[in-house]
PDB file of C-alpha atoms in Angstrom:
ATOM      1  CA  UNK D   1     -15.235  -5.495   8.486  1.00  0.00           C
ATOM      2  CA  UNK D   2     -16.191  -8.146  11.052  1.00  0.00           C
ATOM      3  CA  UNK D   3     -13.989 -11.096  11.957  1.00  0.00           C
ATOM      4  CA  UNK D   4     -15.506 -13.594  14.411  1.00  0.00           C
ATOM      5  CA  UNK D   5     -17.855 -10.858  15.668  1.00  0.00           C
ATOM      6  CA  UNK D   6     -14.976  -8.395  16.222  1.00  0.00           C
ATOM      7  CA  UNK D   7     -15.273  -5.059  14.418  1.00  0.00           C
ATOM      8  CA  UNK D   8     -12.435  -3.563  12.329  1.00  0.00           C
ATOM      9  CA  UNK D   9     -13.362  -0.371  10.434  1.00  0.00           C
ATOM     10  CA  UNK D  10     -11.721   0.236   7.071  1.00  0.00           C
ATOM     11  CA  UNK D  11     -10.988   3.916   7.702  1.00  0.00           C
ATOM     12  CA  UNK D  12      -8.131   3.262  10.143  1.00  0.00           C
ATOM     13  CA  UNK D  13      -4.808   1.394  10.003  1.00  0.00           C
ATOM     14  CA  UNK D  14      -3.755  -1.492  12.262  1.00  0.00           C
ATOM     15  CA  UNK D  15      -0.374  -2.311  13.760  1.00  0.00           C
ATOM     16  CA  UNK D  16       0.970  -5.879  13.323  1.00  0.00           C
ATOM     17  CA  UNK D  17      -0.295  -7.227  16.683  1.00  0.00           C
ATOM     18  CA  UNK D  18      -3.821  -5.958  16.010  1.00  0.00           C
ATOM     19  CA  UNK D  19      -4.116  -4.258  19.391  1.00  0.00           C
ATOM     20  CA  UNK D  20      -3.912  -0.614  18.302  1.00  0.00           C
ATOM     21  CA  UNK D  21      -5.284   1.418  15.393  1.00  0.00           C
ATOM     22  CA  UNK D  22      -4.203   4.793  14.019  1.00  0.00           C
ATOM     23  CA  UNK D  23      -5.822   7.339  11.736  1.00  0.00           C
ATOM     24  CA  UNK D  24      -4.043  10.278  10.132  1.00  0.00           C
ATOM     25  CA  UNK D  25      -6.011  13.512   9.886  1.00  0.00           C
ATOM     26  CA  UNK D  26      -5.790  16.126   7.123  1.00  0.00           C
ATOM     27  CA  UNK D  27      -3.807  18.280   9.559  1.00  0.00           C
ATOM     28  CA  UNK D  28      -1.113  15.593   9.636  1.00  0.00           C
ATOM     29  CA  UNK D  29      -1.840  14.691  13.244  1.00  0.00           C
ATOM     30  CA  UNK D  30      -2.568  11.073  14.172  1.00  0.00           C
ATOM     31  CA  UNK D  31      -5.343   9.666  16.363  1.00  0.00           C
ATOM     32  CA  UNK D  32      -4.684   6.382  18.153  1.00  0.00           C
ATOM     33  CA  UNK D  33      -6.905   3.929  19.989  1.00  0.00           C
ATOM     34  CA  UNK D  34      -7.317   0.313  21.020  1.00  0.00           C
ATOM     35  CA  UNK D  35      -8.953  -2.278  18.785  1.00  0.00           C
ATOM     36  CA  UNK D  36     -11.829  -4.578  19.632  1.00  0.00           C
ATOM     37  CA  UNK D  37      -9.211  -7.282  20.299  1.00  0.00           C
ATOM     38  CA  UNK D  38      -7.541  -5.342  23.086  1.00  0.00           C
ATOM     39  CA  UNK D  39     -10.910  -4.206  24.439  1.00  0.00           C
ATOM     40  CA  UNK D  40     -12.050  -7.833  24.700  1.00  0.00           C
ATOM     41  CA  UNK D  41      -8.772  -8.878  26.318  1.00  0.00           C
ATOM     42  CA  UNK D  42      -9.001  -6.186  28.972  1.00  0.00           C
ATOM     43  CA  UNK D  43     -12.601  -6.776  29.954  1.00  0.00           C
ATOM     44  CA  UNK D  44     -14.482  -4.243  32.051  1.00  0.00           C
ATOM     45  CA  UNK D  45     -12.040  -1.363  32.436  1.00  0.00           C
ATOM     46  CA  UNK D  46     -11.716   0.255  35.837  1.00  0.00           C
ATOM     47  CA  UNK D  47      -8.850   2.653  35.187  1.00  0.00           C
ATOM     48  CA  UNK D  48      -7.170   4.289  32.199  1.00  0.00           C
ATOM     49  CA  UNK D  49      -4.039   6.407  32.466  1.00  0.00           C
ATOM     50  CA  UNK D  50      -2.082   8.445  29.951  1.00  0.00           C
ATOM     51  CA  UNK D  51       1.607   9.253  29.838  1.00  0.00           C
ATOM     52  CA  UNK D  52       2.820  12.898  29.991  1.00  0.00           C
ATOM     53  CA  UNK D  53       1.832  15.035  27.013  1.00  0.00           C
ATOM     54  CA  UNK D  54       4.265  17.240  25.061  1.00  0.00           C
ATOM     55  CA  UNK D  55       6.836  14.418  25.324  1.00  0.00           C
ATOM     56  CA  UNK D  56       8.204  12.435  22.400  1.00  0.00           C
ATOM     57  CA  UNK D  57       7.631   8.682  22.241  1.00  0.00           C
ATOM     58  CA  UNK D  58       9.268   6.090  20.040  1.00  0.00           C
ATOM     59  CA  UNK D  59       7.436   3.398  18.107  1.00  0.00           C
ATOM     60  CA  UNK D  60       6.383   0.610  20.431  1.00  0.00           C
ATOM     61  CA  UNK D  61       6.537   2.796  23.521  1.00  0.00           C
ATOM     62  CA  UNK D  62       3.652   3.048  25.974  1.00  0.00           C
ATOM     63  CA  UNK D  63       1.540   6.206  25.862  1.00  0.00           C
ATOM     64  CA  UNK D  64      -0.921   4.907  28.433  1.00  0.00           C
ATOM     65  CA  UNK D  65      -2.164   1.927  30.420  1.00  0.00           C
ATOM     66  CA  UNK D  66      -5.378  -0.071  30.795  1.00  0.00           C
ATOM     67  CA  UNK D  67      -6.502  -1.711  34.009  1.00  0.00           C
ATOM     68  CA  UNK D  68      -9.382  -4.004  34.893  1.00  0.00           C
ATOM     69  CA  UNK D  69     -10.056  -6.706  37.435  1.00  0.00           C
ATOM     70  CA  UNK D  70      -8.285  -9.248  35.230  1.00  0.00           C
ATOM     71  CA  UNK D  71      -5.902  -7.203  33.111  1.00  0.00           C
ATOM     72  CA  UNK D  72      -3.169  -4.606  33.249  1.00  0.00           C
ATOM     73  CA  UNK D  73      -1.377  -3.602  30.096  1.00  0.00           C
ATOM     74  CA  UNK D  74       0.078  -0.778  28.010  1.00  0.00           C
ATOM     75  CA  UNK D  75      -1.274   1.102  25.027  1.00  0.00           C
ATOM     76  CA  UNK D  76       1.710   1.290  22.692  1.00  0.00           C
ATOM     77  CA  UNK D  77       2.046   3.766  19.849  1.00  0.00           C
ATOM     78  CA  UNK D  78       3.211   2.272  16.533  1.00  0.00           C
ATOM     79  CA  UNK D  79       4.022   5.803  15.358  1.00  0.00           C
ATOM     80  CA  UNK D  80       6.953   7.873  16.579  1.00  0.00           C
ATOM     81  CA  UNK D  81       5.971  11.359  17.612  1.00  0.00           C
ATOM     82  CA  UNK D  82       4.952  13.911  20.217  1.00  0.00           C
ATOM     83  CA  UNK D  83       1.968  13.118  22.396  1.00  0.00           C
ATOM     84  CA  UNK D  84      -0.356  16.101  22.031  1.00  0.00           C
ATOM     85  CA  UNK D  85      -3.363  14.961  24.039  1.00  0.00           C
ATOM     86  CA  UNK D  86      -5.005  12.064  25.833  1.00  0.00           C
ATOM     87  CA  UNK D  87      -8.779  11.827  25.515  1.00  0.00           C
ATOM     88  CA  UNK D  88     -10.136  13.247  28.785  1.00  0.00           C
ATOM     89  CA  UNK D  89     -13.455  11.459  28.216  1.00  0.00           C
ATOM     90  CA  UNK D  90     -11.902   7.988  28.518  1.00  0.00           C
ATOM     91  CA  UNK D  91      -9.865   8.989  31.563  1.00  0.00           C
ATOM     92  CA  UNK D  92     -13.041   9.946  33.418  1.00  0.00           C
ATOM     93  CA  UNK D  93     -15.187   7.134  31.955  1.00  0.00           C
ATOM     94  CA  UNK D  94     -12.941   4.134  31.103  1.00  0.00           C
ATOM     95  CA  UNK D  95     -15.889   2.139  29.718  1.00  0.00           C
ATOM     96  CA  UNK D  96     -16.003   4.483  26.725  1.00  0.00           C
ATOM     97  CA  UNK D  97     -12.661   3.126  25.523  1.00  0.00           C
ATOM     98  CA  UNK D  98     -14.196  -0.352  25.202  1.00  0.00           C
ATOM     99  CA  UNK D  99     -17.689   0.633  24.133  1.00  0.00           C
ATOM    100  CA  UNK D 100     -16.677   2.959  21.292  1.00  0.00           C
ATOM    101  CA  UNK D 101     -12.993   2.197  20.612  1.00  0.00           C
ATOM    102  CA  UNK D 102     -12.974   3.561  17.049  1.00  0.00           C
ATOM    103  CA  UNK D 103     -15.004   6.738  17.603  1.00  0.00           C
ATOM    104  CA  UNK D 104     -15.605   8.656  20.844  1.00  0.00           C
ATOM    105  CA  UNK D 105     -13.338   6.233  22.711  1.00  0.00           C
ATOM    106  CA  UNK D 106     -10.123   7.191  20.900  1.00  0.00           C
ATOM    107  CA  UNK D 107      -7.183   7.334  23.280  1.00  0.00           C
ATOM    108  CA  UNK D 108      -4.460   9.718  22.125  1.00  0.00           C
ATOM    109  CA  UNK D 109      -3.522  12.346  19.551  1.00  0.00           C
ATOM    110  CA  UNK D 110       0.066  12.643  18.312  1.00  0.00           C
ATOM    111  CA  UNK D 111       2.194  14.722  15.963  1.00  0.00           C
ATOM    112  CA  UNK D 112       4.135  12.075  13.996  1.00  0.00           C
ATOM    113  CA  UNK D 113       7.879  12.375  13.573  1.00  0.00           C
ATOM    114  CA  UNK D 114       8.109  10.319  10.383  1.00  0.00           C
ATOM    115  CA  UNK D 115       4.684   9.271   9.177  1.00  0.00           C
ATOM    116  CA  UNK D 116       5.859   7.869   5.844  1.00  0.00           C
ATOM    117  CA  UNK D 117       8.488   5.741   7.548  1.00  0.00           C
ATOM    118  CA  UNK D 118       6.144   4.374  10.219  1.00  0.00           C
ATOM    119  CA  UNK D 119       3.248   3.950   7.805  1.00  0.00           C
ATOM    120  CA  UNK D 120       5.007   0.984   6.196  1.00  0.00           C
ATOM    121  CA  UNK D 121       4.228  -1.277   9.178  1.00  0.00           C
ATOM    122  CA  UNK D 122       0.537  -0.358   9.282  1.00  0.00           C
ATOM    123  CA  UNK D 123      -2.213  -1.983   7.226  1.00  0.00           C
ATOM    124  CA  UNK D 124      -5.909  -1.376   6.510  1.00  0.00           C
ATOM    125  CA  UNK D 125      -8.343  -4.051   7.671  1.00  0.00           C
ATOM    126  CA  UNK D 126      -8.606  -5.616   4.203  1.00  0.00           C
ATOM    127  CA  UNK D 127      -4.853  -6.312   4.160  1.00  0.00           C
ATOM    128  CA  UNK D 128      -4.566  -7.191   7.853  1.00  0.00           C
ATOM    129  CA  UNK D 129      -7.505  -9.609   7.893  1.00  0.00           C
ATOM    130  CA  UNK D 130      -5.446 -12.806   8.090  1.00  0.00           C
ATOM    131  CA  UNK D 131      -3.204 -11.475  10.862  1.00  0.00           C
ATOM    132  CA  UNK D 132      -6.184 -10.136  12.829  1.00  0.00           C
ATOM    133  CA  UNK D 133      -7.995 -13.472  12.547  1.00  0.00           C
ATOM    134  CA  UNK D 134      -4.859 -15.277  13.747  1.00  0.00           C
ATOM    135  CA  UNK D 135      -4.627 -12.974  16.784  1.00  0.00           C
ATOM    136  CA  UNK D 136      -8.276 -13.523  17.673  1.00  0.00           C
ATOM    137  CA  UNK D 137      -7.735 -17.285  17.559  1.00  0.00           C
ATOM    138  CA  UNK D 138      -4.417 -17.214  19.435  1.00  0.00           C
ATOM    139  CA  UNK D 139      -5.734 -14.975  22.217  1.00  0.00           C
ATOM    140  CA  UNK D 140      -9.153 -16.696  22.308  1.00  0.00           C
ATOM    141  CA  UNK D 141     -10.888 -13.354  22.012  1.00  0.00           C
ATOM    142  CA  UNK D 142     -14.687 -13.101  22.083  1.00  0.00           C
ATOM    143  CA  UNK D 143     -16.284  -9.890  20.838  1.00  0.00           C
ATOM    144  CA  UNK D 144     -19.942  -9.032  21.350  1.00  0.00           C
ATOM    145  CA  UNK D 145     -22.574  -6.626  20.076  1.00  0.00           C
ATOM    146  CA  UNK D 146     -22.277  -4.669  23.335  1.00  0.00           C
ATOM    147  CA  UNK D 147     -19.465  -4.709  25.851  1.00  0.00           C
ATOM    148  CA  UNK D 148     -20.538  -6.603  29.014  1.00  0.00           C
ATOM    149  CA  UNK D 149     -20.425  -5.006  32.454  1.00  0.00           C
ATOM    150  CA  UNK D 150     -20.932  -8.344  34.231  1.00  0.00           C
ATOM    151  CA  UNK D 151     -19.928 -11.936  33.417  1.00  0.00           C
ATOM    152  CA  UNK D 152     -21.867 -15.001  34.587  1.00  0.00           C
ATOM    153  CA  UNK D 153     -20.298 -18.378  33.763  1.00  0.00           C
ATOM    154  CA  UNK D 154     -22.827 -20.985  34.886  1.00  0.00           C
ATOM    155  CA  UNK D 155     -21.445 -24.339  33.766  1.00  0.00           C
ATOM    156  CA  UNK D 156     -23.112 -27.465  35.122  1.00  0.00           C
ATOM    157  CA  UNK D 157     -25.917 -25.408  36.643  1.00  0.00           C
ATOM    158  CA  UNK D 158     -29.593 -26.049  35.947  1.00  0.00           C
ATOM    159  CA  UNK D 159     -31.274 -23.291  34.005  1.00  0.00           C
ATOM    160  CA  UNK D 160     -33.660 -22.379  36.825  1.00  0.00           C
ATOM    161  CA  UNK D 161     -30.668 -21.602  39.068  1.00  0.00           C
ATOM    162  CA  UNK D 162     -28.970 -19.732  36.235  1.00  0.00           C
ATOM    163  CA  UNK D 163     -32.044 -17.531  35.783  1.00  0.00           C
ATOM    164  CA  UNK D 164     -32.112 -16.803  39.520  1.00  0.00           C
ATOM    165  CA  UNK D 165     -28.473 -15.635  39.424  1.00  0.00           C
ATOM    166  CA  UNK D 166     -29.194 -13.522  36.354  1.00  0.00           C
ATOM    167  CA  UNK D 167     -32.090 -11.845  38.166  1.00  0.00           C
ATOM    168  CA  UNK D 168     -29.839 -11.146  41.164  1.00  0.00           C
ATOM    169  CA  UNK D 169     -27.148  -9.606  38.940  1.00  0.00           C
ATOM    170  CA  UNK D 170     -29.592  -7.389  37.088  1.00  0.00           C
ATOM    171  CA  UNK D 171     -31.137  -6.256  40.377  1.00  0.00           C
ATOM    172  CA  UNK D 172     -27.844  -4.584  41.336  1.00  0.00           C
ATOM    173  CA  UNK D 173     -26.926  -3.454  37.806  1.00  0.00           C
ATOM    174  CA  UNK D 174     -27.547   0.098  36.619  1.00  0.00           C
ATOM    175  CA  UNK D 175     -29.883   0.891  33.727  1.00  0.00           C
ATOM    176  CA  UNK D 176     -28.329   0.110  30.311  1.00  0.00           C
ATOM    177  CA  UNK D 177     -25.632  -2.123  31.791  1.00  0.00           C
ATOM    178  CA  UNK D 178     -25.080  -5.457  30.052  1.00  0.00           C
ATOM    179  CA  UNK D 179     -24.674  -8.979  31.432  1.00  0.00           C
ATOM    180  CA  UNK D 180     -22.852 -11.734  29.543  1.00  0.00           C
ATOM    181  CA  UNK D 181     -24.319 -15.092  30.542  1.00  0.00           C
ATOM    182  CA  UNK D 182     -22.732 -18.425  29.587  1.00  0.00           C
ATOM    183  CA  UNK D 183     -24.568 -21.710  30.154  1.00  0.00           C
ATOM    184  CA  UNK D 184     -24.160 -25.312  29.008  1.00  0.00           C
ATOM    185  CA  UNK D 185     -27.803 -26.178  29.692  1.00  0.00           C
ATOM    186  CA  UNK D 186     -29.423 -27.207  26.373  1.00  0.00           C
ATOM    187  CA  UNK D 187     -32.733 -25.692  27.506  1.00  0.00           C
ATOM    188  CA  UNK D 188     -31.145 -22.236  27.912  1.00  0.00           C
ATOM    189  CA  UNK D 189     -32.263 -20.763  24.532  1.00  0.00           C
ATOM    190  CA  UNK D 190     -35.949 -21.503  25.202  1.00  0.00           C
ATOM    191  CA  UNK D 191     -35.702 -20.486  28.845  1.00  0.00           C
ATOM    192  CA  UNK D 192     -34.100 -17.171  27.908  1.00  0.00           C
ATOM    193  CA  UNK D 193     -36.934 -16.408  25.479  1.00  0.00           C
ATOM    194  CA  UNK D 194     -39.469 -17.004  28.257  1.00  0.00           C
ATOM    195  CA  UNK D 195     -37.371 -15.021  30.744  1.00  0.00           C
ATOM    196  CA  UNK D 196     -37.118 -12.019  28.393  1.00  0.00           C
ATOM    197  CA  UNK D 197     -40.891 -12.014  27.835  1.00  0.00           C
ATOM    198  CA  UNK D 198     -41.500 -12.166  31.583  1.00  0.00           C
ATOM    199  CA  UNK D 199     -39.024  -9.476  32.627  1.00  0.00           C
ATOM    200  CA  UNK D 200     -39.043  -7.167  29.618  1.00  0.00           C
ATOM    201  CA  UNK D 201     -35.239  -7.191  29.501  1.00  0.00           C
ATOM    202  CA  UNK D 202     -33.956  -7.771  25.946  1.00  0.00           C
ATOM    203  CA  UNK D 203     -31.508 -10.471  24.908  1.00  0.00           C
ATOM    204  CA  UNK D 204     -29.405  -8.381  22.520  1.00  0.00           C
ATOM    205  CA  UNK D 205     -27.178 -11.220  21.313  1.00  0.00           C
ATOM    206  CA  UNK D 206     -27.257 -15.001  21.436  1.00  0.00           C
ATOM    207  CA  UNK D 207     -24.823 -17.530  20.011  1.00  0.00           C
ATOM    208  CA  UNK D 208     -23.622 -21.094  20.515  1.00  0.00           C
ATOM    209  CA  UNK D 209     -19.950 -22.050  20.655  1.00  0.00           C
ATOM    210  CA  UNK D 210     -19.368 -25.760  21.033  1.00  0.00           C
ATOM    211  CA  UNK D 211     -21.655 -26.883  23.852  1.00  0.00           C
ATOM    212  CA  UNK D 212     -21.836 -23.417  25.420  1.00  0.00           C
ATOM    213  CA  UNK D 213     -24.629 -20.886  24.954  1.00  0.00           C
ATOM    214  CA  UNK D 214     -23.737 -17.196  25.173  1.00  0.00           C
ATOM    215  CA  UNK D 215     -26.327 -14.485  25.868  1.00  0.00           C
ATOM    216  CA  UNK D 216     -26.025 -10.729  26.203  1.00  0.00           C
ATOM    217  CA  UNK D 217     -28.798  -9.147  28.270  1.00  0.00           C
ATOM    218  CA  UNK D 218     -29.330  -5.429  28.731  1.00  0.00           C
ATOM    219  CA  UNK D 219     -31.038  -3.925  31.769  1.00  0.00           C
ATOM    220  CA  UNK D 220     -33.534  -1.352  30.573  1.00  0.00           C
ATOM    221  CA  UNK D 221     -35.486   1.167  32.621  1.00  0.00           C
ATOM    222  CA  UNK D 222     -39.102   0.327  33.240  1.00  0.00           C
ATOM    223  CA  UNK D 223     -41.709   3.078  32.894  1.00  0.00           C
TER     224      UNK D 223
END
C-alpha cells in the first residue's frame, strides 16, 4: 500500500504512531523495523545503535537509536520481550535501514513476552491507513522512490545556476548515490529533461507540490 508516495507493506503490523512495524515469524519470534515515515523524518542516517541484547524491554521502550545530521531519536518496541539480536548489517551500513526498511533493513529480533496482549495495539496497513495518512500530514513527511543522499533546495534561483550546483554535487557523489533537488523555477521540468540527456544521469522521480518541483537524480557509472 502507498500513501502519499510512502510505502506500507501489508505483511507487517504497525504501531499507533506509524513509526515502527513488527512481523511475527512462525517460530514465534518478532522482527521489528522502522517505517518509511520514520526513515523520511530521520533523513540520511549517519549512525545506528542498538541496546544490549539478552535484556528484556517493555512496550514503548527504546531498543536502539537513529542519528543523522538533522535528527536523533529512538526506535521503540511496541512489543514486550527479550531482545535477541540487532541487525549487524544496519549497524555497519546505516543507509540500509532507510533504503530497505521492510526487508534487509530490519532492525531487531525479539522473543515476545505476551504477543496476544501486545498484538491488540497493532494494525495491518489496511486498518491503519487513516492514522498513517494523518501522521504523514502532521509530520510533513515526503517519501521518494529512492532515499536521497544529498538535498538541494534551490528556491529563487535561476535554473542555470541550479543545474550548476547539481553538477557540482554529483561530481563529489559516489556512484548510485541519489540527489533530491527542489526548485521553484517553472522551466525546471524542461531543463531537467535536457540536462539528463546531456549528462546521461537519470531523473528517477519527478513531482510538483504547490509551486515547487521535486526531482530525484541518480549518479550512474559511465563506461
